[in-house]
């Protein structure tokens, strides 16, 4: 191919690849949150968004439906992601897949900014390698989910790009964009604060104008104060007042103790889940040696600081980190850069073959996430069944466990309980005393259907009882 704008031989232009992968990930973009991977988190996101649409977008008080007779107000991330979905719903009517598309758009922009930033550190071709490795990593699947994980990191990466431009231009609007994007990113997901470490590192580099560094430092401090205020003051207030919590941070000692019993899962997040490719991880492992030998103390110390902050985050999450593959997402850009440094150090043709093989492995190991299994489609009929036999404002009990998926599909409020609660009359009566009037049993869970309540509706998969 001729022309100066796209040069596949040295990977200078990543835009064509970002566009290609954007189009690929549109496959199944309108799927409901029924896929195997983290349908619970997507259902919760959709649930909060739908409550914004139906009850008003109160950003300070995000609400869920599975808090029984309580308000449903939950101590969670700042719901900016949900608010964008709400705006789409106000314009076009509510549907569940807006979050998927918004995440895909922002994550694609984030990967482009990641490429631009990487070019300044590791060069054009290596930055191209890093961009493609990130495209085919765990980001490949999670950047199209209704979840704020890649979304939050991407917002911060966009902010870092504007910070870099500000150091060159000195224009206040670049600094303002840095502040807005990084603040929103860290508010949407606290681990995104990991990517403020490189900014803090630049504040001591004399080569940058002193005034620019001063203003950047001030903007960064304000951003961190806002984020800290949400997570360490407001969220605890919500939990104490409304008694519902999304995440449970551990002390460093508790986290270390929990992780000690989950070492295989911890390691798997790095050697497989990060890239969904053993070959890409091998490039990362080999790249550590090349990276240390090739780059300056400043870059190495900054990378080390990012790594230390990330491992502190791991300790704060405890056993949750090794049990959830997407918790590795914030660190994958670092791994992609180091793997790309190795590829850049070997012959181009060999590097290209490795990159193609690693990318293909990553895609093939995630392709299942684009499709819904037919044995899950039955859940979409739940709301219709309930609408025929109950009113919208009745509190229900359903055997969905801790997963909010069935409660979201029911489009009701109430309690989502474990299977063993269905046969426990005392627990059912306790919830009944708090306002529960309907019991819904998902028969596919193998639960014995209760005989103590009046059956008012059923289909092949669900039974609905009047309490």
Coordinates of C-alpha atoms in Angstrom, one line a residue:
X1 CA 0.0 0.0 0.0
X2 CA 1.3 3.4 -1.0
X3 CA 0.9 6.6 0.9
X4 CA 2.3 8.4 4.0
X5 CA -0.7 8.1 6.3
X6 CA -0.7 4.3 6.9
X7 CA 2.5 2.3 7.1
X8 CA 2.0 -1.3 8.1
X9 CA 5.7 -2.2 7.8
X10 CA 6.8 -0.2 10.8
X11 CA 3.5 0.0 12.7
X12 CA 3.5 3.9 12.7
X13 CA -0.3 4.1 12.2
X14 CA -2.4 2.4 14.8
X15 CA -5.7 4.0 13.8
X16 CA -6.5 1.4 11.1
X17 CA -6.1 -1.4 13.7
X18 CA -8.2 0.4 16.3
X19 CA -11.0 0.9 13.8
X20 CA -10.7 -2.7 12.7
X21 CA -11.0 -4.0 16.2
X22 CA -13.8 -1.5 16.9
X23 CA -15.8 -3.1 14.1
X24 CA -15.0 -6.6 15.2
X25 CA -16.2 -5.9 18.7
X26 CA -19.5 -4.6 17.4
X27 CA -20.4 -8.3 17.0
X28 CA -23.1 -9.0 19.6
X29 CA -22.9 -5.5 20.9
X30 CA -26.7 -5.5 21.5
X31 CA -26.6 -8.7 23.6
X32 CA -28.2 -8.6 27.0
X33 CA -25.9 -9.2 30.0
X34 CA -26.3 -13.0 29.7
X35 CA -22.7 -14.0 28.7
X36 CA -20.8 -16.2 31.1
X37 CA -18.1 -13.6 31.9
X38 CA -19.2 -11.2 34.6
X39 CA -22.9 -10.9 33.7
X40 CA -23.5 -10.0 37.4
X41 CA -21.4 -6.8 37.2
X42 CA -23.0 -5.8 33.9
X43 CA -26.5 -6.4 35.3
X44 CA -25.6 -4.2 38.3
X45 CA -24.4 -1.4 36.0
X46 CA -27.6 -1.7 33.9
X47 CA -29.7 -1.8 37.1
X48 CA -28.2 1.5 38.4
X49 CA -28.7 3.1 34.9
X50 CA -32.3 2.0 34.7
X51 CA -33.0 3.5 38.1
X52 CA -31.5 6.8 36.9
X53 CA -34.0 6.7 34.0
X54 CA -37.0 5.8 36.1
X55 CA -36.2 7.7 39.3
X56 CA -33.9 10.5 38.2
X57 CA -30.1 10.7 37.8
X58 CA -29.0 11.4 41.3
X59 CA -25.3 10.9 41.0
X60 CA -24.7 11.1 44.7
X61 CA -27.1 8.3 45.4
X62 CA -26.8 5.4 43.0
X63 CA -29.5 2.8 43.6
X64 CA -29.9 -1.0 43.0
X65 CA -33.0 -3.2 43.2
X66 CA -31.8 -6.1 45.3
X67 CA -31.7 -4.4 48.7
X68 CA -35.0 -5.8 49.9
X69 CA -37.1 -3.2 51.7
X70 CA -34.2 -0.7 52.0
X71 CA -33.7 2.3 49.7
X72 CA -31.3 0.4 47.5
X73 CA -28.8 3.3 47.7
X74 CA -25.3 1.7 47.4
X75 CA -21.8 2.7 48.2
X76 CA -20.1 2.2 44.9
X77 CA -18.0 3.9 42.2
X78 CA -19.0 7.4 41.1
X79 CA -21.7 6.6 38.5
X80 CA -20.5 8.7 35.6
X81 CA -20.5 5.7 33.3
X82 CA -24.2 5.1 34.3
X83 CA -24.9 8.8 33.7
X84 CA -23.7 8.6 30.1
X85 CA -26.0 5.6 29.6
X86 CA -28.8 7.6 31.1
X87 CA -28.2 10.4 28.7
X88 CA -28.5 8.0 25.8
X89 CA -31.6 6.6 27.3
X90 CA -33.2 10.0 27.6
X91 CA -32.4 10.6 23.9
X92 CA -33.4 7.3 22.5
X93 CA -35.2 5.3 25.1
X94 CA -33.7 2.9 27.6
X95 CA -32.0 -0.3 26.5
X96 CA -29.2 -2.3 28.1
X97 CA -26.5 -2.1 25.4
X98 CA -25.7 1.6 25.5
X99 CA -23.0 0.8 28.1
X100 CA -21.3 -1.6 25.8
X101 CA -21.1 0.9 23.0
X102 CA -20.0 3.8 25.2
X103 CA -17.3 1.6 26.8
X104 CA -16.1 0.5 23.3
X105 CA -15.9 4.1 22.1
X106 CA -14.0 5.5 25.1
X107 CA -11.7 2.4 25.3
X108 CA -10.8 2.8 21.6
X109 CA -9.9 6.4 22.2
X110 CA -7.9 5.4 25.3
X111 CA -5.9 2.9 23.3
X112 CA -5.1 5.5 20.7
X113 CA -3.9 7.9 23.5
X114 CA -1.9 5.0 25.0
X115 CA -0.2 4.6 21.6
X116 CA 0.6 8.3 21.4
X117 CA 2.1 8.3 24.9
X118 CA 4.0 5.1 24.3
X119 CA 5.6 6.6 21.2
X120 CA 7.4 9.2 23.4
X121 CA 8.9 6.4 25.5
X122 CA 9.6 3.4 23.4
X123 CA 9.4 4.7 19.8
X124 CA 6.9 4.4 16.9
X125 CA 7.2 0.7 16.0
X126 CA 7.3 -0.5 19.6
X127 CA 4.3 1.7 20.4
X128 CA 2.5 0.0 17.5
X129 CA 3.3 -3.4 18.9
X130 CA 2.1 -2.3 22.4
X131 CA -1.2 -0.9 21.0
X132 CA -2.0 -4.2 19.2
X133 CA -1.1 -6.3 22.2
X134 CA -3.4 -4.1 24.3
X135 CA -6.2 -4.4 21.7
X136 CA -6.0 -8.2 21.8
X137 CA -5.4 -8.5 25.6
X138 CA -8.2 -8.8 28.2
X139 CA -9.2 -5.4 26.9
X140 CA -10.5 -7.1 23.7
X141 CA -13.5 -8.5 25.6
X142 CA -13.9 -6.1 28.5
X143 CA -13.9 -3.0 26.4
X144 CA -17.3 -4.0 25.1
X145 CA -18.9 -4.9 28.4
X146 CA -21.2 -2.6 30.4
X147 CA -18.6 -2.2 33.1
X148 CA -16.4 0.8 34.0
X149 CA -13.0 -1.0 34.1
X150 CA -11.4 -0.3 30.7
X151 CA -13.6 2.8 30.5
X152 CA -12.0 4.3 33.6
X153 CA -8.4 3.5 32.6
X154 CA -9.1 4.9 29.1
X155 CA -10.4 8.2 30.6
X156 CA -7.1 8.6 32.5
X157 CA -5.0 7.7 29.5
X158 CA -6.8 10.3 27.5
X159 CA -6.1 12.8 30.3
X160 CA -2.5 11.8 30.3
X161 CA -2.3 12.6 26.6
X162 CA -3.6 16.1 27.2
X163 CA -1.2 16.5 30.1
X164 CA 1.7 15.6 27.7
X165 CA 0.4 18.1 25.2
X166 CA 0.1 20.8 27.9
X167 CA 3.7 20.4 28.8
X168 CA 4.5 21.3 25.2
X169 CA 1.8 23.9 24.5
X170 CA 1.3 25.5 27.8
X171 CA -2.3 26.1 26.9
X172 CA -4.7 26.1 29.9
X173 CA -7.4 24.2 28.0
X174 CA -5.1 21.2 27.7
X175 CA -4.5 21.3 31.4
X176 CA -8.3 21.6 32.0
X177 CA -8.9 18.5 29.8
X178 CA -6.2 16.6 31.7
X179 CA -8.0 17.5 35.0
X180 CA -11.5 16.6 33.7
X181 CA -10.6 13.2 32.1
X182 CA -8.3 12.0 34.9
X183 CA -10.7 13.0 37.7
X184 CA -13.7 11.3 36.0
X185 CA -11.5 8.2 35.3
X186 CA -10.4 7.8 38.9
X187 CA -13.8 8.5 40.2
X188 CA -15.3 5.8 37.9
X189 CA -12.8 3.2 39.3
X190 CA -10.3 3.9 42.0
X191 CA -7.5 1.6 40.6
X192 CA -7.3 4.0 37.7
X193 CA -5.4 6.3 40.0
X194 CA -2.5 4.0 39.3
X195 CA -1.9 6.0 36.1
X196 CA -1.4 9.3 37.9
X197 CA 2.0 8.0 39.0
X198 CA 3.7 8.9 35.7
X199 CA 2.3 12.5 36.0
X200 CA 3.6 12.8 39.5
X201 CA 7.0 11.6 38.3
X202 CA 7.2 14.3 35.6
X203 CA 6.8 17.0 38.3
X204 CA 10.5 16.7 39.2
X205 CA 11.9 16.8 35.6
X206 CA 13.7 20.1 35.1
X207 CA 13.4 19.8 31.3
X208 CA 9.7 20.7 31.6
X209 CA 8.7 24.3 32.2
X210 CA 8.5 25.0 36.0
X211 CA 5.2 26.8 35.7
X212 CA 3.6 24.0 33.7
X213 CA 4.8 21.4 36.3
X214 CA 3.4 23.6 39.1
X215 CA 0.0 23.9 37.6
X216 CA -0.1 20.2 36.7
X217 CA 0.8 19.3 40.2
X218 CA -1.9 21.5 41.6
X219 CA -4.5 20.0 39.2
X220 CA -3.4 16.5 40.1
X221 CA -3.7 17.2 43.8
X222 CA -7.2 18.6 43.4
X223 CA -8.2 15.6 41.3
X224 CA -6.9 13.2 43.9
X225 CA -8.7 15.1 46.7
X226 CA -12.0 14.9 44.8
X227 CA -11.5 11.1 44.2
X228 CA -10.4 10.6 47.8
X229 CA -13.4 12.5 49.0
X230 CA -15.8 10.2 47.1
X231 CA -14.2 6.9 48.1
X232 CA -13.0 7.6 51.6
X233 CA -15.7 10.0 52.9
X234 CA -18.9 9.8 50.8
X235 CA -18.9 6.0 50.1
X236 CA -18.4 5.2 53.8
X237 CA -21.3 7.6 54.6
X238 CA -23.6 5.9 52.1
X239 CA -22.7 2.5 53.5
X240 CA -23.2 3.6 57.1
X241 CA -26.5 5.3 56.3
X242 CA -28.1 2.9 53.8
X243 CA -26.3 -0.4 54.7
X244 CA -25.4 -1.6 51.2
X245 CA -21.9 -2.0 49.9
X246 CA -20.4 -3.0 46.6
X247 CA -16.8 -3.8 47.5
X248 CA -15.1 -4.7 50.7
X249 CA -11.5 -3.4 51.0
X250 CA -9.1 -5.2 53.3
X251 CA -6.3 -4.1 55.4
X252 CA -2.9 -4.9 53.9
X253 CA -2.4 -7.7 56.4
X254 CA -5.8 -9.2 55.8
X255 CA -5.3 -9.0 52.0
X256 CA -1.9 -10.7 52.2
X257 CA -3.4 -13.5 54.3
X258 CA -6.3 -14.0 51.8
X259 CA -4.0 -13.9 48.8
X260 CA -1.7 -16.4 50.3
X261 CA -4.4 -19.0 49.9
X262 CA -5.1 -18.0 46.3
X263 CA -1.6 -17.9 44.8
X264 CA -2.5 -19.9 41.6
X265 CA -5.3 -17.5 40.8
X266 CA -3.1 -14.6 41.5
X267 CA -0.4 -15.8 39.1
X268 CA -3.0 -16.8 36.5
X269 CA -4.1 -13.2 36.3
X270 CA -0.6 -12.3 35.1
X271 CA 0.5 -15.3 33.0
X272 CA -2.8 -15.8 31.2
X273 CA -5.7 -13.5 32.0
X274 CA -3.8 -10.3 31.2
X275 CA -3.3 -11.2 27.5
X276 CA -5.4 -14.4 27.2
X277 CA -2.2 -15.5 25.5
X278 CA 0.7 -17.5 26.9
X279 CA 2.9 -16.3 24.0
X280 CA 2.2 -12.6 24.7
X281 CA 3.1 -13.2 28.4
X282 CA 6.3 -14.9 27.3
X283 CA 7.2 -11.7 25.4
X284 CA 6.4 -9.7 28.5
X285 CA 8.7 -11.9 30.6
X286 CA 11.5 -11.7 28.1
X287 CA 10.9 -8.0 27.7
X288 CA 11.6 -7.3 31.4
X289 CA 15.3 -7.9 30.8
X290 CA 15.4 -5.8 27.7
X291 CA 13.4 -3.0 29.4
X292 CA 15.8 -2.8 32.3
X293 CA 18.9 -2.8 30.1
X294 CA 17.6 -0.3 27.6
X295 CA 15.8 2.5 29.5
X296 CA 16.8 5.3 31.8
X297 CA 16.6 5.2 35.6
X298 CA 13.7 7.7 35.4
X299 CA 11.5 5.4 33.3
X300 CA 12.5 2.3 35.3
X301 CA 11.7 4.0 38.6
X302 CA 8.4 5.3 37.3
X303 CA 7.5 1.8 36.1
X304 CA 8.6 0.4 39.5
X305 CA 6.4 2.9 41.3
X306 CA 3.4 2.0 39.1
X307 CA 4.0 -1.7 39.9
X308 CA 4.3 -1.0 43.7
X309 CA 1.0 1.0 43.7
X310 CA -0.7 -1.8 41.8
X311 CA 0.5 -4.5 44.2
X312 CA -0.8 -2.4 47.1
X313 CA -4.1 -2.4 45.3
X314 CA -4.0 -6.2 45.0
X315 CA -3.4 -6.4 48.8
X316 CA -6.4 -4.1 49.5
X317 CA -8.7 -6.3 47.4
X318 CA -7.5 -9.5 49.1
X319 CA -9.0 -12.7 47.6
X320 CA -11.1 -10.8 45.2
X321 CA -8.2 -10.1 42.9
X322 CA -7.2 -13.7 42.2
X323 CA -10.9 -14.7 41.9
X324 CA -11.7 -12.0 39.3
X325 CA -9.7 -11.8 36.0
X326 CA -10.7 -8.2 35.2
X327 CA -8.8 -6.9 38.2
X328 CA -5.6 -7.1 36.1
X329 CA -6.9 -4.6 33.6
X330 CA -5.2 -1.5 35.1
X331 CA -1.8 -3.1 34.8
X332 CA -2.1 -4.6 31.3
X333 CA -0.9 -1.4 29.5
X334 CA 2.4 -1.7 31.5
X335 CA 2.7 -5.3 30.4
X336 CA 1.9 -4.5 26.8
X337 CA 4.7 -1.8 26.7
X338 CA 7.3 -4.2 28.2
X339 CA 6.3 -7.0 25.8
X340 CA 6.5 -4.6 22.9
X341 CA 10.0 -3.6 23.9
X342 CA 11.0 -7.2 23.5
X343 CA 9.4 -7.5 20.1
X344 CA 11.1 -4.3 19.0
X345 CA 14.5 -5.7 20.0
X346 CA 14.3 -8.7 17.6
X347 CA 14.1 -8.9 13.8
X348 CA 10.9 -7.3 12.4
X349 CA 9.7 -10.3 10.4
X350 CA 10.1 -12.6 13.5
X351 CA 8.4 -10.0 15.7
X352 CA 5.5 -9.7 13.3
X353 CA 5.0 -13.4 13.3
X354 CA 5.0 -13.5 17.1
X355 CA 2.6 -10.6 17.2
X356 CA 0.2 -12.2 14.8
X357 CA 0.3 -15.5 16.7
X358 CA -0.1 -13.9 20.1
X359 CA -2.9 -11.7 18.9
X360 CA -4.7 -14.7 17.3
X361 CA -4.3 -16.6 20.6
X362 CA -5.8 -13.8 22.6
X363 CA -8.8 -13.3 20.3
X364 CA -9.6 -17.0 20.1
X365 CA -9.4 -17.4 23.8
X366 CA -12.0 -14.6 24.2
X367 CA -14.3 -15.1 21.2
X368 CA -16.9 -17.0 23.2
X369 CA -17.6 -13.8 25.1
X370 CA -19.3 -12.3 22.0
X371 CA -22.1 -14.9 22.0
X372 CA -25.0 -15.8 24.3
X373 CA -25.6 -19.5 25.1
X374 CA -29.1 -20.6 24.3
X375 CA -29.6 -22.1 27.7
X376 CA -29.5 -18.5 29.2
X377 CA -32.0 -16.9 26.9
X378 CA -35.0 -18.1 29.0
X379 CA -34.2 -15.4 31.6
X380 CA -35.4 -12.7 29.1
X381 CA -39.0 -14.0 29.6
X382 CA -39.0 -13.4 33.3
X383 CA -40.3 -9.8 33.2
X384 CA -43.2 -10.7 30.9
X385 CA -44.2 -13.6 33.2
X386 CA -44.2 -11.3 36.2
X387 CA -46.1 -8.5 34.4
X388 CA -48.9 -11.0 33.7
X389 CA -49.3 -12.0 37.3
X390 CA -47.9 -9.2 39.6
X391 CA -47.6 -5.4 39.7
X392 CA -44.4 -3.5 39.2
X393 CA -44.3 -2.2 42.8
X394 CA -44.5 -5.5 44.6
X395 CA -41.4 -6.7 46.4
X396 CA -40.2 -10.1 45.2
X397 CA -38.0 -12.9 46.5
X398 CA -36.0 -14.8 43.8
X399 CA -33.3 -17.4 44.0
X400 CA -30.7 -15.5 42.1
X401 CA -28.1 -15.6 44.9
X402 CA -25.6 -12.7 45.1
X403 CA -25.9 -12.2 41.3
X404 CA -28.3 -9.3 40.5
X405 CA -29.0 -10.7 37.0
X406 CA -32.4 -12.3 37.7
X407 CA -33.5 -9.3 39.7
X408 CA -32.5 -7.0 36.8
X409 CA -34.4 -9.3 34.3
X410 CA -37.4 -9.3 36.6
X411 CA -37.4 -5.5 36.6
X412 CA -38.6 -5.6 40.2
X413 CA -37.2 -4.7 43.6
X414 CA -36.7 -7.1 46.5
X415 CA -34.4 -9.9 47.6
X416 CA -32.1 -12.1 45.6
X417 CA -31.4 -15.2 47.8
X418 CA -29.5 -18.4 47.7
X419 CA -31.3 -21.6 46.7
X420 CA -31.5 -23.0 50.2
X421 CA -33.6 -20.0 51.3
X422 CA -36.5 -21.1 49.1
X423 CA -37.3 -24.0 51.4
X424 CA -36.7 -22.1 54.6
X425 CA -40.1 -20.9 55.8
X426 CA -38.7 -18.8 58.7
X427 CA -36.5 -16.7 56.3
X428 CA -39.3 -16.3 53.8
X429 CA -41.6 -15.1 56.6
X430 CA -39.0 -12.7 57.8
X431 CA -38.8 -11.1 54.3
X432 CA -42.6 -11.3 54.0
X433 CA -42.9 -9.2 57.2
X434 CA -40.7 -6.6 55.5
X435 CA -43.0 -6.3 52.5
X436 CA -42.3 -9.3 50.2
X437 CA -45.5 -10.4 48.5
X438 CA -44.2 -12.6 45.6
X439 CA -41.8 -15.6 45.5
X440 CA -40.2 -16.4 42.2
X441 CA -38.4 -19.7 41.7
X442 CA -35.9 -20.4 38.9
X443 CA -36.5 -24.1 38.3
X444 CA -33.3 -24.5 36.3
X445 CA -31.4 -24.3 39.6
X446 CA -32.8 -27.6 40.7
X447 CA -34.7 -26.2 43.6
X448 CA -37.6 -28.2 45.0
X449 CA -40.7 -26.2 44.3
X450 CA -42.5 -25.1 47.5
X451 CA -46.0 -26.4 48.3
X452 CA -46.7 -23.8 51.0
X453 CA -47.7 -20.9 48.7
X454 CA -50.3 -20.2 46.1
X455 CA -49.0 -20.6 42.5
X456 CA -50.2 -17.7 40.4
X457 CA -48.1 -18.2 37.3
X458 CA -45.5 -20.4 35.7
X459 CA -43.7 -21.3 32.5
X460 CA -41.0 -23.9 31.6
X461 CA -38.4 -22.2 33.7
X462 CA -40.0 -20.1 36.4
X463 CA -42.8 -20.5 39.0
X464 CA -44.4 -17.4 40.6
X465 CA -46.1 -17.7 44.0
X466 CA -48.3 -15.3 46.1
X467 CA -47.1 -15.1 49.7

